[in-house]
């Protein structure tokens, strides 16, 4: 295996993969929907949210990657050694439950995007692509195929969303003011926490330690993985930011704000033409497609690793539980009789318990010199990690608030 000193920047760029896998799953229907809502309601004022959330996501992704590279273990393998079997089992179980909460939104999102592009019923498309996703997951040598899939889908998303923004335009001066953190009103605080959760996904960040094993990378790859984490996760933040800018440019100030990606697409066609409509919807389609597959893999891997099974993508347990996750998400879409797009927000409110556990485990192990040696977190990384952990707690509180609203307690 070559060392980092033998590699040019271009070689490192071509070797990118694991962080793009995370970007492909985090930039999903929920991220696009909430960025659309933020731009529709507040214009550019919440532009700072995906920027800061991206910094936290890079921090935790890089910590999880270093755990995998330095120790040779996944997060829960290290957890069993440091905290015991029960903690690892709890982290894996609740991590899987969290992923299930997001999976229904991905199944619904692919149905909506396909309906907008090709017609026919949302639930029919959800069933068709769920079956295709399960078939894909059972292919051999899955990691290589996943990496090819996400490189293609992320590329399409970049072209589609940047193309849409180029058509509608942006006021650079006004947009720059949105980089200064502020909350226009109380509701914007809760919306910001929801947006942060779709960019700063601690469950996805944890998965980076597993991807290091899939790549068979060790300590000699620390430089490459640092490059991969920063650039790959920056792509995810950039896409969320571009969607917000597009929504702010097209919809903000109109009589009726937009509360879904469906509404965003509908607004684009009369205001910016059919090309903008199809570009945006195409980007949304590929965001939902990649999330549909990779989200299920993340949940299954965390569950299997939590109980001490074989967490490899090509292991039978991961493929089985991934298929189950997709089928559960599909079942929710098929049973749900209202607009499936509403699932994108309702489902996220269920993802509460795992976030504090997973965040604690990453921060604790990455800071432990007994495990990490000279690669343990320094003061700066720990400070940023602690601030990020406070953001996780804020996200959880917001989720609990949404659940309380749904069941009528607030």
Coordinates of C-alpha atoms in Angstrom, one line a residue:
X1 CA 0.0 0.0 0.0
X2 CA 1.4 3.4 -0.9
X3 CA 2.1 6.0 1.7
X4 CA 0.7 9.5 1.7
X5 CA 4.0 11.0 0.8
X6 CA 3.8 9.2 -2.5
X7 CA 0.4 10.7 -3.4
X8 CA -0.4 13.9 -5.2
X9 CA -3.5 16.0 -4.3
X10 CA -5.1 14.6 -7.5
X11 CA -4.4 11.0 -6.3
X12 CA -6.0 11.8 -3.0
X13 CA -9.0 13.3 -4.8
X14 CA -9.4 10.1 -6.9
X15 CA -9.1 8.0 -3.7
X16 CA -12.0 9.8 -2.1
X17 CA -14.9 7.6 -1.1
X18 CA -16.0 7.0 2.5
X19 CA -17.0 10.6 3.3
X20 CA -18.9 10.8 0.0
X21 CA -20.8 7.7 1.1
X22 CA -21.9 9.7 4.2
X23 CA -22.6 12.8 2.1
X24 CA -24.9 10.7 -0.2
X25 CA -27.0 9.5 2.7
X26 CA -27.1 12.7 4.7
X27 CA -28.2 14.8 1.7
X28 CA -31.6 13.2 1.5
X29 CA -35.2 14.1 1.3
X30 CA -35.3 15.6 4.9
X31 CA -32.2 17.8 4.3
X32 CA -33.6 19.1 1.0
X33 CA -37.1 19.7 2.5
X34 CA -35.9 21.6 5.6
X35 CA -33.4 23.7 3.6
X36 CA -36.3 24.6 1.3
X37 CA -38.5 25.6 4.2
X38 CA -35.8 27.7 5.7
X39 CA -35.2 29.7 2.5
X40 CA -39.0 30.0 1.9
X41 CA -39.7 31.4 5.4
X42 CA -36.6 33.3 6.3
X43 CA -34.8 34.0 3.1
X44 CA -31.0 34.0 3.6
X45 CA -31.2 34.6 7.4
X46 CA -30.5 30.9 8.3
X47 CA -27.7 30.4 5.8
X48 CA -25.2 30.0 8.7
X49 CA -26.9 26.9 10.0
X50 CA -25.8 24.3 7.4
X51 CA -22.3 25.9 7.5
X52 CA -21.9 25.4 11.2
X53 CA -23.6 22.0 11.1
X54 CA -21.1 20.9 8.4
X55 CA -18.2 21.9 10.7
X56 CA -19.6 19.7 13.5
X57 CA -20.2 16.8 11.0
X58 CA -16.6 17.0 9.8
X59 CA -15.3 17.0 13.4
X60 CA -17.3 13.8 14.4
X61 CA -16.7 12.1 11.1
X62 CA -13.0 12.6 11.4
X63 CA -13.0 11.4 15.0
X64 CA -14.9 8.2 14.0
X65 CA -12.5 7.7 11.1
X66 CA -9.4 8.0 13.3
X67 CA -10.9 5.5 15.7
X68 CA -11.1 3.0 12.9
X69 CA -7.7 3.8 11.4
X70 CA -5.7 3.9 14.6
X71 CA -7.4 1.0 16.6
X72 CA -8.4 -1.2 13.6
X73 CA -11.8 -1.5 15.3
X74 CA -15.3 -0.3 14.6
X75 CA -16.8 2.1 17.2
X76 CA -18.8 -0.6 18.9
X77 CA -15.8 -3.0 19.0
X78 CA -13.9 -0.3 20.8
X79 CA -17.0 0.4 23.0
X80 CA -17.1 -3.2 24.2
X81 CA -13.5 -3.0 25.3
X82 CA -13.9 0.4 27.0
X83 CA -17.5 0.4 28.3
X84 CA -18.7 -3.2 28.1
X85 CA -21.2 -5.3 26.0
X86 CA -24.4 -3.7 27.3
X87 CA -23.4 -0.2 26.2
X88 CA -22.4 -1.5 22.7
X89 CA -25.7 -3.4 22.4
X90 CA -27.7 -0.3 23.4
X91 CA -25.8 1.9 21.0
X92 CA -26.4 -0.5 18.1
X93 CA -30.1 -1.1 18.9
X94 CA -31.0 2.6 19.3
X95 CA -28.8 3.4 16.2
X96 CA -30.9 1.0 14.2
X97 CA -34.2 2.5 15.5
X98 CA -32.9 6.0 14.6
X99 CA -32.2 4.8 11.0
X100 CA -35.7 3.3 10.8
X101 CA -37.1 6.7 11.7
X102 CA -35.3 8.2 8.6
X103 CA -36.0 5.3 6.3
X104 CA -39.7 6.0 5.8
X105 CA -38.8 9.5 4.6
X106 CA -36.3 8.1 2.1
X107 CA -38.9 5.6 0.7
X108 CA -41.5 8.4 0.5
X109 CA -38.9 10.8 -1.1
X110 CA -38.0 8.4 -4.0
X111 CA -41.8 7.9 -4.6
X112 CA -42.5 11.6 -4.8
X113 CA -39.5 12.4 -7.0
X114 CA -40.4 9.6 -9.4
X115 CA -44.0 10.7 -9.5
X116 CA -42.9 14.3 -10.4
X117 CA -40.6 13.0 -13.2
X118 CA -42.7 10.2 -14.7
X119 CA -46.2 10.3 -13.2
X120 CA -48.0 7.3 -11.7
X121 CA -48.6 6.7 -8.0
X122 CA -46.1 7.7 -5.3
X123 CA -46.5 4.4 -3.5
X124 CA -46.0 2.4 -6.7
X125 CA -42.6 4.0 -7.3
X126 CA -41.7 3.6 -3.6
X127 CA -42.3 -0.1 -3.9
X128 CA -40.4 -0.4 -7.2
X129 CA -37.3 1.3 -6.0
X130 CA -37.4 -0.4 -2.6
X131 CA -37.3 -3.7 -4.4
X132 CA -34.4 -2.5 -6.6
X133 CA -32.5 -1.3 -3.5
X134 CA -32.9 -4.6 -1.8
X135 CA -31.6 -6.4 -4.9
X136 CA -28.6 -4.0 -5.1
X137 CA -27.7 -4.6 -1.4
X138 CA -27.5 -8.4 -2.1
X139 CA -24.9 -7.9 -4.8
X140 CA -21.3 -9.3 -4.0
X141 CA -18.4 -6.9 -3.3
X142 CA -20.9 -4.3 -2.2
X143 CA -18.6 -1.6 -1.0
X144 CA -17.0 -1.0 -4.4
X145 CA -20.5 -0.8 -5.9
X146 CA -21.7 1.6 -3.2
X147 CA -18.8 3.9 -3.8
X148 CA -19.5 4.0 -7.5
X149 CA -23.2 4.7 -6.9
X150 CA -22.5 7.5 -4.5
X151 CA -19.9 9.2 -6.7
X152 CA -22.4 9.2 -9.5
X153 CA -25.4 10.3 -7.5
X154 CA -23.4 13.1 -5.7
X155 CA -22.1 14.3 -9.0
X156 CA -25.6 14.4 -10.4
X157 CA -26.8 16.3 -7.3
X158 CA -24.1 18.9 -7.6
X159 CA -24.9 19.5 -11.3
X160 CA -28.7 19.5 -10.7
X161 CA -28.8 21.8 -7.6
X162 CA -26.0 24.2 -8.8
X163 CA -27.7 24.3 -12.2
X164 CA -31.0 25.2 -10.6
X165 CA -29.3 28.0 -8.6
X166 CA -27.6 29.3 -11.7
X167 CA -31.0 29.6 -13.4
X168 CA -32.8 31.4 -10.6
X169 CA -29.8 33.5 -9.5
X170 CA -28.8 34.7 -6.1
X171 CA -28.2 38.1 -4.4
X172 CA -24.7 37.6 -3.1
X173 CA -24.7 40.7 -0.9
X174 CA -27.9 39.6 0.9
X175 CA -26.8 36.0 1.1
X176 CA -23.6 37.0 2.8
X177 CA -25.5 38.6 5.6
X178 CA -27.0 35.2 6.3
X179 CA -23.6 33.9 7.4
X180 CA -23.9 35.9 10.6
X181 CA -25.6 33.7 13.2
X182 CA -29.0 35.0 14.3
X183 CA -32.6 33.8 14.9
X184 CA -35.3 36.0 13.4
X185 CA -37.9 34.5 15.8
X186 CA -38.6 31.6 18.2
X187 CA -39.8 29.3 15.4
X188 CA -36.5 29.8 13.6
X189 CA -34.7 28.3 16.5
X190 CA -36.5 25.0 16.2
X191 CA -36.3 25.0 12.4
X192 CA -32.5 25.6 12.8
X193 CA -32.2 22.6 15.1
X194 CA -34.1 20.5 12.6
X195 CA -31.9 21.7 9.7
X196 CA -28.8 21.0 11.8
X197 CA -29.9 17.4 12.4
X198 CA -30.2 16.7 8.7
X199 CA -26.6 17.9 8.1
X200 CA -24.9 16.9 11.4
X201 CA -26.0 13.2 11.5
X202 CA -24.1 11.5 14.3
X203 CA -25.4 8.1 13.2
X204 CA -23.8 8.6 9.8
X205 CA -20.6 10.0 11.3
X206 CA -20.2 6.9 13.5
X207 CA -20.4 4.7 10.3
X208 CA -17.1 6.2 9.2
X209 CA -15.3 3.8 11.5
X210 CA -16.9 0.9 9.7
X211 CA -16.0 2.3 6.3
X212 CA -12.4 2.3 7.3
X213 CA -12.6 -1.5 7.7
X214 CA -14.4 -1.8 4.4
X215 CA -11.5 0.1 2.7
X216 CA -8.9 -1.9 4.8
X217 CA -7.2 1.3 5.7
X218 CA -4.8 1.7 8.7
X219 CA -2.8 4.5 10.4
X220 CA -0.8 5.1 7.2
X221 CA -4.0 6.5 5.6
X222 CA -4.6 9.2 8.2
X223 CA -3.7 12.0 5.8
X224 CA -5.9 10.6 3.0
X225 CA -8.9 10.2 5.4
X226 CA -8.4 13.7 6.7
X227 CA -8.7 15.0 3.1
X228 CA -11.6 12.7 2.5
X229 CA -13.5 13.8 5.6
X230 CA -13.1 17.5 5.0
X231 CA -13.9 17.6 1.3
X232 CA -16.5 14.9 1.3
X233 CA -18.6 16.3 4.1
X234 CA -18.1 19.8 2.8
X235 CA -19.9 18.6 -0.3
X236 CA -22.9 17.7 1.8
X237 CA -23.0 21.1 3.5
X238 CA -22.6 22.8 0.1
X239 CA -25.5 21.0 -1.4
X240 CA -27.8 21.9 1.6
X241 CA -26.6 25.5 1.3
X242 CA -27.3 25.7 -2.4
X243 CA -30.9 24.4 -1.9
X244 CA -31.5 27.0 0.8
X245 CA -30.1 29.7 -1.5
X246 CA -32.4 28.6 -4.3
X247 CA -35.5 28.6 -2.1
X248 CA -34.6 32.0 -0.7
X249 CA -34.1 33.4 -4.2
X250 CA -37.3 32.0 -5.7
X251 CA -39.9 31.6 -2.9
X252 CA -39.1 34.0 -0.1
X253 CA -41.4 37.0 -0.2
X254 CA -44.1 35.2 -2.1
X255 CA -47.6 35.2 -0.7
X256 CA -47.5 31.5 0.2
X257 CA -44.4 30.0 1.8
X258 CA -43.4 26.5 0.8
X259 CA -43.2 23.6 3.3
X260 CA -41.9 20.7 1.2
X261 CA -39.6 19.8 -1.7
X262 CA -42.8 19.1 -3.6
X263 CA -43.9 22.7 -3.2
X264 CA -40.4 23.9 -4.1
X265 CA -40.5 22.0 -7.4
X266 CA -44.0 23.3 -8.1
X267 CA -42.9 26.9 -7.6
X268 CA -39.9 26.6 -9.8
X269 CA -41.7 25.8 -13.0
X270 CA -43.8 28.9 -13.3
X271 CA -41.2 31.3 -11.9
X272 CA -38.0 29.9 -13.4
X273 CA -39.1 27.6 -16.2
X274 CA -39.3 23.8 -16.8
X275 CA -35.6 23.3 -16.9
X276 CA -35.2 24.5 -13.3
X277 CA -38.1 22.3 -12.3
X278 CA -36.6 19.2 -13.8
X279 CA -33.1 19.9 -12.6
X280 CA -34.3 20.3 -9.0
X281 CA -36.5 17.2 -9.1
X282 CA -33.6 15.2 -10.7
X283 CA -31.4 16.2 -7.8
X284 CA -34.1 15.3 -5.3
X285 CA -34.5 11.9 -7.0
X286 CA -30.9 11.0 -6.7
X287 CA -30.7 12.3 -3.1
X288 CA -33.5 10.0 -2.2
X289 CA -32.1 7.1 -4.1
X290 CA -28.7 7.1 -2.5
X291 CA -30.2 7.7 0.9
X292 CA -32.6 4.8 0.4
X293 CA -29.7 2.3 0.0
X294 CA -27.0 3.7 2.3
X295 CA -29.3 4.7 5.2
X296 CA -30.5 1.1 5.5
X297 CA -26.9 -0.2 5.4
X298 CA -25.9 2.2 8.2
X299 CA -28.7 1.1 10.5
X300 CA -28.1 -2.6 9.8
X301 CA -24.4 -2.3 10.4
X302 CA -24.8 -0.5 13.7
X303 CA -27.3 -3.1 14.9
X304 CA -25.1 -6.1 13.9
X305 CA -22.0 -4.5 15.3
X306 CA -23.8 -3.6 18.5
X307 CA -24.6 -7.3 19.2
X308 CA -21.1 -8.5 18.1
X309 CA -22.0 -9.9 14.7
X310 CA -20.1 -9.6 11.5
X311 CA -20.6 -5.9 10.5
X312 CA -19.1 -6.2 7.0
X313 CA -21.3 -5.0 4.0
X314 CA -20.9 -8.4 2.4
X315 CA -21.9 -10.3 5.6
X316 CA -25.3 -11.9 5.6
X317 CA -26.5 -10.2 8.8
X318 CA -26.0 -6.7 7.4
X319 CA -27.7 -7.6 4.1
X320 CA -30.7 -9.1 6.0
X321 CA -31.2 -6.2 8.4
X322 CA -30.7 -3.7 5.6
X323 CA -33.5 -5.4 3.6
X324 CA -35.7 -5.4 6.7
X325 CA -35.1 -1.7 7.2
X326 CA -36.1 -0.9 3.6
X327 CA -39.3 -3.0 3.9
X328 CA -40.3 -1.3 7.1
X329 CA -39.9 2.1 5.5
X330 CA -41.9 0.9 2.5
X331 CA -44.7 -0.4 4.8
X332 CA -45.0 3.0 6.5
X333 CA -45.4 4.7 3.1
X334 CA -47.9 2.1 1.9
X335 CA -50.1 2.4 5.0
X336 CA -49.8 6.2 5.4
X337 CA -52.8 7.7 3.7
X338 CA -52.0 11.4 3.8
X339 CA -49.3 13.3 1.7
X340 CA -46.2 11.0 2.1
X341 CA -43.9 14.1 2.0
X342 CA -45.1 14.9 5.5
X343 CA -43.3 11.8 6.6
X344 CA -40.0 13.6 6.0
X345 CA -40.5 15.8 9.1
X346 CA -42.6 13.4 11.2
X347 CA -40.2 10.5 10.9
X348 CA -37.2 12.6 12.0
X349 CA -38.9 13.4 15.3
X350 CA -38.5 9.7 16.3
X351 CA -34.7 9.9 16.2
X352 CA -34.0 10.8 19.8
X353 CA -32.3 8.2 22.0
X354 CA -29.3 7.2 19.9
X355 CA -27.8 10.6 19.3
X356 CA -26.5 11.3 22.8
X357 CA -25.2 7.8 23.2
X358 CA -23.4 7.7 19.8
X359 CA -22.0 11.2 20.3
X360 CA -20.6 10.4 23.7
X361 CA -19.0 7.2 22.5
X362 CA -17.2 8.9 19.6
X363 CA -15.9 11.8 21.7
X364 CA -14.9 9.6 24.6
X365 CA -13.0 7.0 22.6
X366 CA -11.3 9.6 20.3
X367 CA -10.1 11.4 23.4
X368 CA -8.7 8.3 25.1
X369 CA -4.9 8.1 24.8
X370 CA -5.0 4.5 25.9
X371 CA -6.9 3.7 22.7
X372 CA -5.6 6.4 20.3
X373 CA -2.1 7.0 21.6
X374 CA -0.6 10.1 19.9
X375 CA -3.6 10.4 17.7
X376 CA -6.0 11.1 20.6
X377 CA -8.0 14.4 20.4
X378 CA -6.1 17.5 21.3
X379 CA -7.6 20.5 23.2
X380 CA -8.9 22.1 20.1
X381 CA -10.6 18.9 18.8
X382 CA -12.1 18.2 22.2
X383 CA -13.4 21.8 22.5
X384 CA -15.1 21.6 19.1
X385 CA -16.4 18.1 19.9
X386 CA -18.0 19.4 23.1
X387 CA -19.7 22.3 21.4
X388 CA -20.9 19.8 18.8
X389 CA -22.2 17.6 21.6
X390 CA -24.2 20.5 22.9
X391 CA -25.7 20.8 19.4
X392 CA -26.6 17.1 19.6
X393 CA -28.5 17.8 22.9
X394 CA -30.3 20.7 21.3
X395 CA -31.3 18.5 18.3
X396 CA -32.7 15.9 20.7
X397 CA -34.7 18.5 22.6
X398 CA -36.1 19.7 19.4
X399 CA -37.0 16.2 18.4
X400 CA -38.8 15.7 21.7
X401 CA -40.7 18.9 21.2
X402 CA -41.8 17.7 17.7
X403 CA -43.0 14.4 19.2
X404 CA -44.9 16.3 21.9
X405 CA -46.6 18.5 19.3
X406 CA -47.6 15.4 17.2
X407 CA -49.3 13.7 20.2
X408 CA -50.9 16.9 21.5
X409 CA -48.9 17.5 24.6
X410 CA -47.8 21.0 23.5

